[in-house]
mmCIF file of C-alpha atoms and ligand atoms in Angstrom:
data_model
loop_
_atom_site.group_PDB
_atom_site.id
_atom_site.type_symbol
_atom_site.label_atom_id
_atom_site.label_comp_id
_atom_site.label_asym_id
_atom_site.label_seq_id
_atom_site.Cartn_x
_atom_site.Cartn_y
_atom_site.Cartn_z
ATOM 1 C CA UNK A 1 -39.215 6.219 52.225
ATOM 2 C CA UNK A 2 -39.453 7.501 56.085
ATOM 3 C CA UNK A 3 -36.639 6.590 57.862
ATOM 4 C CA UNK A 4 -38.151 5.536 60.365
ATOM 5 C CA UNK A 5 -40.267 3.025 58.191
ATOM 6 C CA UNK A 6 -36.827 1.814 56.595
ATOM 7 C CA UNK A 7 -35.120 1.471 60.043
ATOM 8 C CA UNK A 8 -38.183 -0.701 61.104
ATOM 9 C CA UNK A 9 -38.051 -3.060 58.172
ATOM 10 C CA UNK A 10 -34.610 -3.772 58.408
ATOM 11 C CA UNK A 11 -34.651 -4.455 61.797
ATOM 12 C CA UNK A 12 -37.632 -6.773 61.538
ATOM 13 C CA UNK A 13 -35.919 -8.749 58.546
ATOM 14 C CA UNK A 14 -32.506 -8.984 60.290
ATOM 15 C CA UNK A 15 -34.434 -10.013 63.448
ATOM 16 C CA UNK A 16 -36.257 -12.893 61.010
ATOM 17 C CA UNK A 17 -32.974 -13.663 59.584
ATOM 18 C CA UNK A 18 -31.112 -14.075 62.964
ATOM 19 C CA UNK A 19 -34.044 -16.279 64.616
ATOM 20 C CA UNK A 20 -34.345 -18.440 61.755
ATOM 21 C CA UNK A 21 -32.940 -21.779 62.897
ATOM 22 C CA UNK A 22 -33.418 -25.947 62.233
ATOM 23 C CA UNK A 23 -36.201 -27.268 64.560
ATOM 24 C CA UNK A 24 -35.915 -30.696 65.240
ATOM 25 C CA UNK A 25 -38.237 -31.598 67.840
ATOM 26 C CA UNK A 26 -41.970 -30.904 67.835
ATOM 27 C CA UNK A 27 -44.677 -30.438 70.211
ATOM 28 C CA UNK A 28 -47.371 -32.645 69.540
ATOM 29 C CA UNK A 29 -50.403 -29.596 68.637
ATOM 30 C CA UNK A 30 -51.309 -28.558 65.590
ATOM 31 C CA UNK A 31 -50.633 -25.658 63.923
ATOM 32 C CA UNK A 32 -53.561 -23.501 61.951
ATOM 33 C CA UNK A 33 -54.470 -24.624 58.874
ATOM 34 C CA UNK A 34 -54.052 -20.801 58.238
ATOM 35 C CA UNK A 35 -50.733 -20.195 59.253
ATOM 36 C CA UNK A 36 -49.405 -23.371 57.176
ATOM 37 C CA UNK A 37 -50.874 -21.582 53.863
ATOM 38 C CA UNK A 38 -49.498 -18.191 54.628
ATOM 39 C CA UNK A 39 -45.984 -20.292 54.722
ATOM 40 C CA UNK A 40 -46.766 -21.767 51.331
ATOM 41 C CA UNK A 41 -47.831 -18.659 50.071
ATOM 42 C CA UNK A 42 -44.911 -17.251 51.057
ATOM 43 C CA UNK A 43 -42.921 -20.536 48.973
ATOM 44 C CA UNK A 44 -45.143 -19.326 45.815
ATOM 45 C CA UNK A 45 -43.546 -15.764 46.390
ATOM 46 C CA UNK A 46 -40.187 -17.370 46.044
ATOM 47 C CA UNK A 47 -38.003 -16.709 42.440
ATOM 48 C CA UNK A 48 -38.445 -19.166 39.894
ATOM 49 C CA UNK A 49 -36.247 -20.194 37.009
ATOM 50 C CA UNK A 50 -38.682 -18.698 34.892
ATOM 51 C CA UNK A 51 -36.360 -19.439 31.642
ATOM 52 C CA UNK A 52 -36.355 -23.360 31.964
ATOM 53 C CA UNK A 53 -40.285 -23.838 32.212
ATOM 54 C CA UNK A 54 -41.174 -21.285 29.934
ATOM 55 C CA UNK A 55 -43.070 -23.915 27.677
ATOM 56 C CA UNK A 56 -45.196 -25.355 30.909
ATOM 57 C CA UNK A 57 -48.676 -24.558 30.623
ATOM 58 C CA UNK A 58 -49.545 -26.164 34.005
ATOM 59 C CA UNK A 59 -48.275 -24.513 36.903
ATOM 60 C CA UNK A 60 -44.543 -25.734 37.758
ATOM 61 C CA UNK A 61 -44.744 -25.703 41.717
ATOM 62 C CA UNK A 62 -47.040 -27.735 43.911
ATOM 63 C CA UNK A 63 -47.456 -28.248 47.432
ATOM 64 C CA UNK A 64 -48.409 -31.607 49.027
ATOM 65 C CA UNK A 65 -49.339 -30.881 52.956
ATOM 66 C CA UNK A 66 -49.629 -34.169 54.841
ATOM 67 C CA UNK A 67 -50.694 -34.250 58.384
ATOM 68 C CA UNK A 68 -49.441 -36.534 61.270
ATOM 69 C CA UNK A 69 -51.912 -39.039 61.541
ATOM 70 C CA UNK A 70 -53.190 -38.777 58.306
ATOM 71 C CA UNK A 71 -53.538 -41.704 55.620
ATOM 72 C CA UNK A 72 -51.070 -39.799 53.107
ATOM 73 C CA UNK A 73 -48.443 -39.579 55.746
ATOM 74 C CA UNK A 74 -48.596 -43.159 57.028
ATOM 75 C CA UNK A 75 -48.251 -44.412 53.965
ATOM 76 C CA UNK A 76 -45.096 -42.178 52.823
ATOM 77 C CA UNK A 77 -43.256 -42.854 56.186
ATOM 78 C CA UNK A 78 -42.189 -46.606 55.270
ATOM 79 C CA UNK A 79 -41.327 -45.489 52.104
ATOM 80 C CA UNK A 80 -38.798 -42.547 52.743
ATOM 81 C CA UNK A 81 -37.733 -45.058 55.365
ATOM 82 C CA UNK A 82 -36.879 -47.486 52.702
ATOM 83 C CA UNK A 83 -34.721 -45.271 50.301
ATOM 84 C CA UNK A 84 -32.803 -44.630 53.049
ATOM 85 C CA UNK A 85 -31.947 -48.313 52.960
ATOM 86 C CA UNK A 86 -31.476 -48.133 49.431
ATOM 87 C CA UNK A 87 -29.227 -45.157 49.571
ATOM 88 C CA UNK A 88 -27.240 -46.201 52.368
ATOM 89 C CA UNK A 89 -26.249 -49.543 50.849
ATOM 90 C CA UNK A 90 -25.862 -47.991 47.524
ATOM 91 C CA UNK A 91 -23.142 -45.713 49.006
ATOM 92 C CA UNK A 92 -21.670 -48.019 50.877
ATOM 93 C CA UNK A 93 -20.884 -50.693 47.684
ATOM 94 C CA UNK A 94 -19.569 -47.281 46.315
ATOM 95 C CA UNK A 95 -17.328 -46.322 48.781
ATOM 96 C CA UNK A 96 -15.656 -49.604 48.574
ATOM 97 C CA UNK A 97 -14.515 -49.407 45.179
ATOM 98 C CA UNK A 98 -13.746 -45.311 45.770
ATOM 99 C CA UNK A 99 -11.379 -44.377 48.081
ATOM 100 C CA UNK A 100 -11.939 -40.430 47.689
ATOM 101 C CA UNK A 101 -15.922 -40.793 48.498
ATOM 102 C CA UNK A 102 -15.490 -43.062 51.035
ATOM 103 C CA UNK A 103 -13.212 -40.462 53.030
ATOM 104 C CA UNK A 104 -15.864 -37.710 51.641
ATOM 105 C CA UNK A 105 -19.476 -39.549 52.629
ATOM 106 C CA UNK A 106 -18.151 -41.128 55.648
ATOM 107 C CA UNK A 107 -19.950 -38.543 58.136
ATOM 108 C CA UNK A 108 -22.788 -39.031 55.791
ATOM 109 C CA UNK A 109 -23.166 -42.433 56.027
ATOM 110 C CA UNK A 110 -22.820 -42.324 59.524
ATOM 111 C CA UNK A 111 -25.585 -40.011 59.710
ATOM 112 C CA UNK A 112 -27.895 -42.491 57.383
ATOM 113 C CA UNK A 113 -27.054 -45.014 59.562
ATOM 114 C CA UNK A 114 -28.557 -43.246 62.695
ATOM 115 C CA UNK A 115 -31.307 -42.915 60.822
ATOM 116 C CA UNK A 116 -31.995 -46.704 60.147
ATOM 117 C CA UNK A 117 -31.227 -47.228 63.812
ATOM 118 C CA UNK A 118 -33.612 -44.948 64.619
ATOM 119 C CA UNK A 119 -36.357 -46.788 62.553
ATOM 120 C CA UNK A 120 -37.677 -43.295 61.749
ATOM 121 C CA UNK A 121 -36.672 -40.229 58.969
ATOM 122 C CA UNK A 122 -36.462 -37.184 61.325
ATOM 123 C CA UNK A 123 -39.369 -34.736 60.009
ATOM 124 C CA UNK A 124 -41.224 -37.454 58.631
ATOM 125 C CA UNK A 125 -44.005 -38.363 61.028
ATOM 126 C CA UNK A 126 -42.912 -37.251 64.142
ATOM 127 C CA UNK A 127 -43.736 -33.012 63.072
ATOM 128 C CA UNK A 128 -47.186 -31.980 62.931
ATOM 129 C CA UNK A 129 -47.128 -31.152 59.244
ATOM 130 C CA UNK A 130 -44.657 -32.486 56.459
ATOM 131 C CA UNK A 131 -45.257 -30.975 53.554
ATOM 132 C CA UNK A 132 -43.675 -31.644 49.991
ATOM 133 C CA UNK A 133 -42.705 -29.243 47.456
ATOM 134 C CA UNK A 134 -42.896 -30.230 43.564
ATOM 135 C CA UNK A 135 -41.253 -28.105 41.292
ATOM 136 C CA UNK A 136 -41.618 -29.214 37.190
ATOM 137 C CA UNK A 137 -38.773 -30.248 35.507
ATOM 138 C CA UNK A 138 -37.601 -28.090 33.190
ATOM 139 C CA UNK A 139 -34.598 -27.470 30.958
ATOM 140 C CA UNK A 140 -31.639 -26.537 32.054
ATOM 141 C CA UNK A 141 -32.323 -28.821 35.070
ATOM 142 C CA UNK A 142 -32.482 -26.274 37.627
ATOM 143 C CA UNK A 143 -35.257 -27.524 39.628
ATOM 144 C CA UNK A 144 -33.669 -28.038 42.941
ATOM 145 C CA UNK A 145 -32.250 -24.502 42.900
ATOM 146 C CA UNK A 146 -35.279 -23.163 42.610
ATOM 147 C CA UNK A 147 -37.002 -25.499 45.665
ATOM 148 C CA UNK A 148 -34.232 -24.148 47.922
ATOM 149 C CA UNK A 149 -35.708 -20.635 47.096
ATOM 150 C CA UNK A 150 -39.158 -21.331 47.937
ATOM 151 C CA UNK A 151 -37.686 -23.377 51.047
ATOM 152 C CA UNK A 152 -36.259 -20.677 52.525
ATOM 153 C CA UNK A 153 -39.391 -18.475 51.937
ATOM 154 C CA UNK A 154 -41.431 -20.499 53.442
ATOM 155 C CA UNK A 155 -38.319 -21.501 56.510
ATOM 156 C CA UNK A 156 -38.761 -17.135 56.755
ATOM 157 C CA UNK A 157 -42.285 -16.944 57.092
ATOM 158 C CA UNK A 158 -42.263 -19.940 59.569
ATOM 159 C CA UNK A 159 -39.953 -18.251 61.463
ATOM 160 C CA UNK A 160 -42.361 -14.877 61.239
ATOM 161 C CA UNK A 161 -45.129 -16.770 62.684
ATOM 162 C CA UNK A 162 -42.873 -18.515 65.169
ATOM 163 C CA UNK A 163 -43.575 -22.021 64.435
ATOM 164 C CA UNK A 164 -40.159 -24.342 64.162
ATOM 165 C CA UNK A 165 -39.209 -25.839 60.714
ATOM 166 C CA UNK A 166 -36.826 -28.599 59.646
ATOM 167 C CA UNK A 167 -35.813 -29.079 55.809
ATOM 168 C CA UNK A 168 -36.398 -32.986 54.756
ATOM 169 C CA UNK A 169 -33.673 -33.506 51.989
ATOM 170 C CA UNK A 170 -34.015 -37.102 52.096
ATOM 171 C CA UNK A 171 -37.272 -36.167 50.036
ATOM 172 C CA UNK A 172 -35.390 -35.122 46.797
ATOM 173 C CA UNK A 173 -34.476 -38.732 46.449
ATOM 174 C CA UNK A 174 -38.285 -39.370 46.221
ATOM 175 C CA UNK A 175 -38.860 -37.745 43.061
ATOM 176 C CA UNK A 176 -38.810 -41.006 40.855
ATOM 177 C CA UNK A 177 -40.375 -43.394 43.441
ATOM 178 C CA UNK A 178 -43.686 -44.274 41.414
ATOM 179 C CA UNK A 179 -45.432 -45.378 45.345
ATOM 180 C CA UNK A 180 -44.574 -42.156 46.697
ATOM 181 C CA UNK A 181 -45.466 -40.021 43.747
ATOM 182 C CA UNK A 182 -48.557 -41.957 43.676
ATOM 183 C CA UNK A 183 -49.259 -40.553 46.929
ATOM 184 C CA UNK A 184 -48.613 -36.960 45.727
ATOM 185 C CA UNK A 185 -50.824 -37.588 42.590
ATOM 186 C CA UNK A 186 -47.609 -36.914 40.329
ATOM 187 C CA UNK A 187 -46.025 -38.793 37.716
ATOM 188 C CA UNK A 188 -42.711 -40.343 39.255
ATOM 189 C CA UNK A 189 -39.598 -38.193 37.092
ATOM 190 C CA UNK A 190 -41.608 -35.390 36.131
ATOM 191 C CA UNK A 191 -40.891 -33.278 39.034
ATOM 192 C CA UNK A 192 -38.461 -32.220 41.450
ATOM 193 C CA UNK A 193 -39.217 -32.684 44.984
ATOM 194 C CA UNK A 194 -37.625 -30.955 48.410
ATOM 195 C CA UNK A 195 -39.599 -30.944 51.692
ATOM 196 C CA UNK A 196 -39.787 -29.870 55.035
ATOM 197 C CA UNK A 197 -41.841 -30.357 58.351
ATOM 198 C CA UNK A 198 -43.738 -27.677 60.547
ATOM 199 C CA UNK A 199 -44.876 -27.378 63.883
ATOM 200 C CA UNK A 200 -44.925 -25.617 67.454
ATOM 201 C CA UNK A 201 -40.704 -26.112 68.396
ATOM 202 C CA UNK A 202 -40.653 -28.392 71.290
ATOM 203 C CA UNK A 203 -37.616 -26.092 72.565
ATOM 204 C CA UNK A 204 -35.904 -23.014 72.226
ATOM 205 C CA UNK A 205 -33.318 -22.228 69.910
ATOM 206 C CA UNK A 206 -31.424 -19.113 70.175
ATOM 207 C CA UNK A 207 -30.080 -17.073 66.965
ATOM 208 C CA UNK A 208 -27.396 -18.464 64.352
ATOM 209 C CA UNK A 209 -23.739 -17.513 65.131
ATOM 210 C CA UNK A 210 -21.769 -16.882 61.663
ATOM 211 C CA UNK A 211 -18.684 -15.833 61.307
ATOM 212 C CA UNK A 212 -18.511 -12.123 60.637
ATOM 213 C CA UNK A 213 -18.676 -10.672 57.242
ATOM 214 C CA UNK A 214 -15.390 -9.729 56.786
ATOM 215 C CA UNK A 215 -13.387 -12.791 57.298
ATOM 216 C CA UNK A 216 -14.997 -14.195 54.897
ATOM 217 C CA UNK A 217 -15.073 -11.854 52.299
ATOM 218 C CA UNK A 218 -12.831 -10.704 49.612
ATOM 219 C CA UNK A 219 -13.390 -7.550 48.330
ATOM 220 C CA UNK A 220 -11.593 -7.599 44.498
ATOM 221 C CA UNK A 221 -10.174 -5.052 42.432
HETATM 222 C C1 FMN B 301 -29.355 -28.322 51.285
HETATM 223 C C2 FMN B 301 -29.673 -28.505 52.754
HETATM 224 C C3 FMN B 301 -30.144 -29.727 53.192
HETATM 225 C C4 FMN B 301 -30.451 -29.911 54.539
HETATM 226 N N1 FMN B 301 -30.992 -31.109 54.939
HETATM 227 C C5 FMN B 301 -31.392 -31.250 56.207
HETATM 228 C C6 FMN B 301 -32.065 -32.430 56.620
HETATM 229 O O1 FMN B 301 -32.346 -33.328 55.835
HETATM 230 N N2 FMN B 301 -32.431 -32.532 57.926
HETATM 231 C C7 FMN B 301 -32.168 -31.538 58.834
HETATM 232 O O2 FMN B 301 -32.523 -31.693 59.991
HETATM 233 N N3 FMN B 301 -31.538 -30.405 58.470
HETATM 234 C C8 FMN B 301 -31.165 -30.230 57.178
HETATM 235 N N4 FMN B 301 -30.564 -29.051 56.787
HETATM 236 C C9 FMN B 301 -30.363 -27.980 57.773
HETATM 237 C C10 FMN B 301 -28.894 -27.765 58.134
HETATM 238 O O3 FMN B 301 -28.384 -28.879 58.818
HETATM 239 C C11 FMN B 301 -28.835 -26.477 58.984
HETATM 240 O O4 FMN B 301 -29.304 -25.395 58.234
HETATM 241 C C12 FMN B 301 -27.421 -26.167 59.490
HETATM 242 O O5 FMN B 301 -27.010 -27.164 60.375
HETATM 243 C C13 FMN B 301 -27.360 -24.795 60.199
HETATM 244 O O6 FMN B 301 -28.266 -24.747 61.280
HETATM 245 P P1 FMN B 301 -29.445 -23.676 61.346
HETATM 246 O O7 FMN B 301 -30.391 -23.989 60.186
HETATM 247 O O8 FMN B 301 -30.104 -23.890 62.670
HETATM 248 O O9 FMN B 301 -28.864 -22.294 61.191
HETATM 249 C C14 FMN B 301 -30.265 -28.841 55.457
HETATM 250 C C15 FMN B 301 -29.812 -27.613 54.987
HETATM 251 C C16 FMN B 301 -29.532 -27.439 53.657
HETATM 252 C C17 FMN B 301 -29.073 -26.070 53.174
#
């Protein structure tokens, strides 16, 4: 390959790499319908665990794109709302029989607690777009692997077109809530879910600082 070709792509993918960064606040436009499938598209491009849904003869990963304002989305946003109830209360009559996870999830629980203070699931309903990835489950279970994959495509290509993203974990625990799935058009427990919202960033972020390479790397003999 031309060097010059070579220098070019590296410097555009380092440049995507540095830029890409967690969007929390939105501006209240949409973006194209367009640009939102180029980022799935991109998710599709992702590596799949090709090995543990060989058998599947439908395709293994979905996309469910739900809009602010739409009928889908206000009808998801009480529910994610609500397992965040159910997990916080579930962890919390956990921690007090386990010392070790209490001192573990206590930042987390914090954090879950913010959220039902808030009365609102950051990325849920207050993004243009949230959009839900479905990936089948398959054997070994490596479902969720795979949906960080085709997260990070798409948080790449997001990042290409300069729109702000913001991963939704909370949504994995939504996987075997028959109401939501019902939304979706899945079976609850059949798939693995991860998801994400898109739209315009309401604010500038500027590039990721990392430690450098070295001082975290071990070179072995
Ligand atoms: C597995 C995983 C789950 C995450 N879940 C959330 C989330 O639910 N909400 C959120 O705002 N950010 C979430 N993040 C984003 C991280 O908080 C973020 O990547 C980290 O703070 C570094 O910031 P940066 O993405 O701007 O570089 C998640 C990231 C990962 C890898």
């Amino acid at each position: 390959m031309c060097d010059e070709i070579f220098d070019q792509k590296n410097m555009h993918l380092d440049q995507i790499l540095a830029d890409r960064r967690s969007y929390r606040q939105f501006r209240p436009e949409f973006p194209d319908e367009d640009e939102i499938r180029r980022i799935l598209h991109a998710g599709l491009l992702a590596p799949y665990a090709a090995a543990a849904i060989g058998g599947s003869k439908d395709y293994f990963r979905r996309f469910f794109v739900m809009k602010r304002g739409s009928r889908s989305l206000d009808a998801a946003i009480p529910l994610v709302m609500d397992q965040v109830t159910v997990m916080a209360q579930g962890l919390e009559r956990e921690m007090e029989q386990n010392p070790v996870l209490r001192e573990k999830a206590v930042s987390f629980v914090q954090r879950l607690g913010m959220i039902r203070k808030m009365g609102r699931v950051p990325g849920v309903g207050n993004a243009p777009y949230y959009i839900v990835v479905a990936e089948r489950k398959g054997f070994p279970p490596v479902e969720l692997q795979s949906l960080a994959h085709c997260l990070e495509n798409m948080w790449l290509k997001a990042t290409a077109l300069e729109l702000g993203f913001q991963i939704v974990s909370i949504t994995s625990q939504m996987s075997g809530n028959p109401e939501f799935c019902k939304i979706l058009g899945i079976p609850a427990g059949e798939w693995e879910l991860m998801g994400c919202a898109v739209g315009y960033a309401a604010d500038e972020l500027s590039p990721s600082i990392r430690p450098p390479v070295e001082d975290v790397t071990r070179w072995l003999e």
